């Protein structure tokens, strides 16, 4: 399983460990991924995602999963998130 946030697309970053003697060695910074169930108000059910804590805060800031998915570009979202976004659009058309 790749270490990429399913909602924000945030992945690993590469940098250096720098010692006191200023020696530099490569290292990897991984996102803080959590397995969470986010509730959709329009679809009235929960969806499980692997989300970074930064992404989780962004979802809450935007007013929940429904608003986040409708505002976010498709390139950032995972295939599972895109599936939920399509369901939301269908539900909006039907209502």
PDB file of C-alpha atoms in Angstrom:
ATOM      1  CA  UNK A   1       0.000   0.000   0.000  1.00  0.00           C
ATOM      2  CA  UNK A   2       1.497   3.327  -1.036  1.00  0.00           C
ATOM      3  CA  UNK A   3       1.868   6.064   1.532  1.00  0.00           C
ATOM      4  CA  UNK A   4      -0.303   8.669  -0.169  1.00  0.00           C
ATOM      5  CA  UNK A   5      -3.283  10.501   1.293  1.00  0.00           C
ATOM      6  CA  UNK A   6      -6.426   9.481  -0.609  1.00  0.00           C
ATOM      7  CA  UNK A   7      -8.022  12.921  -0.350  1.00  0.00           C
ATOM      8  CA  UNK A   8      -5.180  15.422  -0.682  1.00  0.00           C
ATOM      9  CA  UNK A   9      -2.628  13.420  -2.689  1.00  0.00           C
ATOM     10  CA  UNK A  10       0.046  14.276  -0.118  1.00  0.00           C
ATOM     11  CA  UNK A  11       2.907  11.759  -0.353  1.00  0.00           C
ATOM     12  CA  UNK A  12       6.443  11.252   0.875  1.00  0.00           C
ATOM     13  CA  UNK A  13       9.097  13.946   0.698  1.00  0.00           C
ATOM     14  CA  UNK A  14      12.853  13.475   0.432  1.00  0.00           C
ATOM     15  CA  UNK A  15      15.402  15.458   2.415  1.00  0.00           C
ATOM     16  CA  UNK A  16      18.638  15.199   4.352  1.00  0.00           C
ATOM     17  CA  UNK A  17      19.621  14.211   7.861  1.00  0.00           C
ATOM     18  CA  UNK A  18      22.205  16.806   8.863  1.00  0.00           C
ATOM     19  CA  UNK A  19      24.610  15.866  11.638  1.00  0.00           C
ATOM     20  CA  UNK A  20      26.414  18.197  13.997  1.00  0.00           C
ATOM     21  CA  UNK A  21      29.475  17.835  11.736  1.00  0.00           C
ATOM     22  CA  UNK A  22      27.256  18.916   8.792  1.00  0.00           C
ATOM     23  CA  UNK A  23      27.349  15.462   7.169  1.00  0.00           C
ATOM     24  CA  UNK A  24      24.290  14.949   4.978  1.00  0.00           C
ATOM     25  CA  UNK A  25      22.543  11.635   4.377  1.00  0.00           C
ATOM     26  CA  UNK A  26      19.293  11.115   2.479  1.00  0.00           C
ATOM     27  CA  UNK A  27      16.109  10.420   4.400  1.00  0.00           C
ATOM     28  CA  UNK A  28      12.386  10.217   3.741  1.00  0.00           C
ATOM     29  CA  UNK A  29       9.614  12.222   5.410  1.00  0.00           C
ATOM     30  CA  UNK A  30       6.378  10.203   5.425  1.00  0.00           C
ATOM     31  CA  UNK A  31       2.913  11.729   5.876  1.00  0.00           C
ATOM     32  CA  UNK A  32       1.027  10.900   9.079  1.00  0.00           C
ATOM     33  CA  UNK A  33      -1.636   8.601   7.574  1.00  0.00           C
ATOM     34  CA  UNK A  34      -4.650   7.437   9.569  1.00  0.00           C
ATOM     35  CA  UNK A  35      -7.417   4.990   8.705  1.00  0.00           C
ATOM     36  CA  UNK A  36     -10.660   6.910   9.241  1.00  0.00           C
ATOM     37  CA  UNK A  37     -14.340   6.577   8.421  1.00  0.00           C
ATOM     38  CA  UNK A  38     -15.745   9.834   7.097  1.00  0.00           C
ATOM     39  CA  UNK A  39     -19.504  10.360   7.036  1.00  0.00           C
ATOM     40  CA  UNK A  40     -21.327  11.706   3.999  1.00  0.00           C
ATOM     41  CA  UNK A  41     -24.395  13.761   4.896  1.00  0.00           C
ATOM     42  CA  UNK A  42     -26.020  13.567   1.452  1.00  0.00           C
ATOM     43  CA  UNK A  43     -25.455   9.817   0.992  1.00  0.00           C
ATOM     44  CA  UNK A  44     -26.144   9.110   4.690  1.00  0.00           C
ATOM     45  CA  UNK A  45     -23.335   6.574   5.133  1.00  0.00           C
ATOM     46  CA  UNK A  46     -19.662   6.310   6.010  1.00  0.00           C
ATOM     47  CA  UNK A  47     -16.644   5.735   3.783  1.00  0.00           C
ATOM     48  CA  UNK A  48     -13.265   4.405   4.895  1.00  0.00           C
ATOM     49  CA  UNK A  49     -10.205   6.316   3.707  1.00  0.00           C
ATOM     50  CA  UNK A  50      -6.491   6.444   4.460  1.00  0.00           C
ATOM     51  CA  UNK A  51      -6.038  10.144   5.120  1.00  0.00           C
ATOM     52  CA  UNK A  52      -3.203  12.322   6.392  1.00  0.00           C
ATOM     53  CA  UNK A  53      -3.915  14.298   9.531  1.00  0.00           C
ATOM     54  CA  UNK A  54      -3.434  17.472   7.494  1.00  0.00           C
ATOM     55  CA  UNK A  55      -6.076  16.228   5.039  1.00  0.00           C
ATOM     56  CA  UNK A  56      -8.456  15.388   7.858  1.00  0.00           C
ATOM     57  CA  UNK A  57      -8.187  18.928   9.226  1.00  0.00           C
ATOM     58  CA  UNK A  58      -8.786  20.313   5.726  1.00  0.00           C
ATOM     59  CA  UNK A  59     -11.931  18.203   5.309  1.00  0.00           C
ATOM     60  CA  UNK A  60     -13.311  19.451   8.631  1.00  0.00           C
ATOM     61  CA  UNK A  61     -12.396  23.049   7.747  1.00  0.00           C
ATOM     62  CA  UNK A  62     -14.351  22.811   4.471  1.00  0.00           C
ATOM     63  CA  UNK A  63     -17.515  21.568   6.147  1.00  0.00           C
ATOM     64  CA  UNK A  64     -17.254  17.799   5.812  1.00  0.00           C
ATOM     65  CA  UNK A  65     -16.565  15.123   3.226  1.00  0.00           C
ATOM     66  CA  UNK A  66     -19.267  16.170   0.756  1.00  0.00           C
ATOM     67  CA  UNK A  67     -18.030  19.760   0.397  1.00  0.00           C
ATOM     68  CA  UNK A  68     -14.384  18.648   0.259  1.00  0.00           C
ATOM     69  CA  UNK A  69     -14.943  16.159  -2.567  1.00  0.00           C
ATOM     70  CA  UNK A  70     -17.011  18.566  -4.657  1.00  0.00           C
ATOM     71  CA  UNK A  71     -14.375  21.342  -4.340  1.00  0.00           C
ATOM     72  CA  UNK A  72     -11.263  19.186  -4.938  1.00  0.00           C
ATOM     73  CA  UNK A  73      -9.825  18.506  -8.395  1.00  0.00           C
ATOM     74  CA  UNK A  74     -10.047  14.924  -9.669  1.00  0.00           C
ATOM     75  CA  UNK A  75      -6.256  14.653 -10.168  1.00  0.00           C
ATOM     76  CA  UNK A  76      -5.644  14.840  -6.399  1.00  0.00           C
ATOM     77  CA  UNK A  77      -8.225  12.210  -5.423  1.00  0.00           C
ATOM     78  CA  UNK A  78      -7.751   8.441  -5.305  1.00  0.00           C
ATOM     79  CA  UNK A  79      -9.964   6.080  -7.302  1.00  0.00           C
ATOM     80  CA  UNK A  80     -12.101   5.311  -4.235  1.00  0.00           C
ATOM     81  CA  UNK A  81     -12.603   9.009  -3.523  1.00  0.00           C
ATOM     82  CA  UNK A  82     -13.537   9.616  -7.171  1.00  0.00           C
ATOM     83  CA  UNK A  83     -16.175   6.895  -6.908  1.00  0.00           C
ATOM     84  CA  UNK A  84     -17.721   8.631  -3.889  1.00  0.00           C
ATOM     85  CA  UNK A  85     -17.574  11.980  -5.710  1.00  0.00           C
ATOM     86  CA  UNK A  86     -19.513  10.494  -8.663  1.00  0.00           C
ATOM     87  CA  UNK A  87     -22.143   9.121  -6.261  1.00  0.00           C
ATOM     88  CA  UNK A  88     -22.491  12.582  -4.700  1.00  0.00           C
ATOM     89  CA  UNK A  89     -23.010  14.187  -8.099  1.00  0.00           C
ATOM     90  CA  UNK A  90     -25.671  11.588  -9.001  1.00  0.00           C
ATOM     91  CA  UNK A  91     -27.463  12.204  -5.710  1.00  0.00           C
ATOM     92  CA  UNK A  92     -27.365  15.972  -6.309  1.00  0.00           C
ATOM     93  CA  UNK A  93     -28.895  15.535  -9.797  1.00  0.00           C
ATOM     94  CA  UNK A  94     -31.622  13.218  -8.505  1.00  0.00           C
ATOM     95  CA  UNK A  95     -32.613  15.632  -5.723  1.00  0.00           C
TER      96      UNK A  95
END
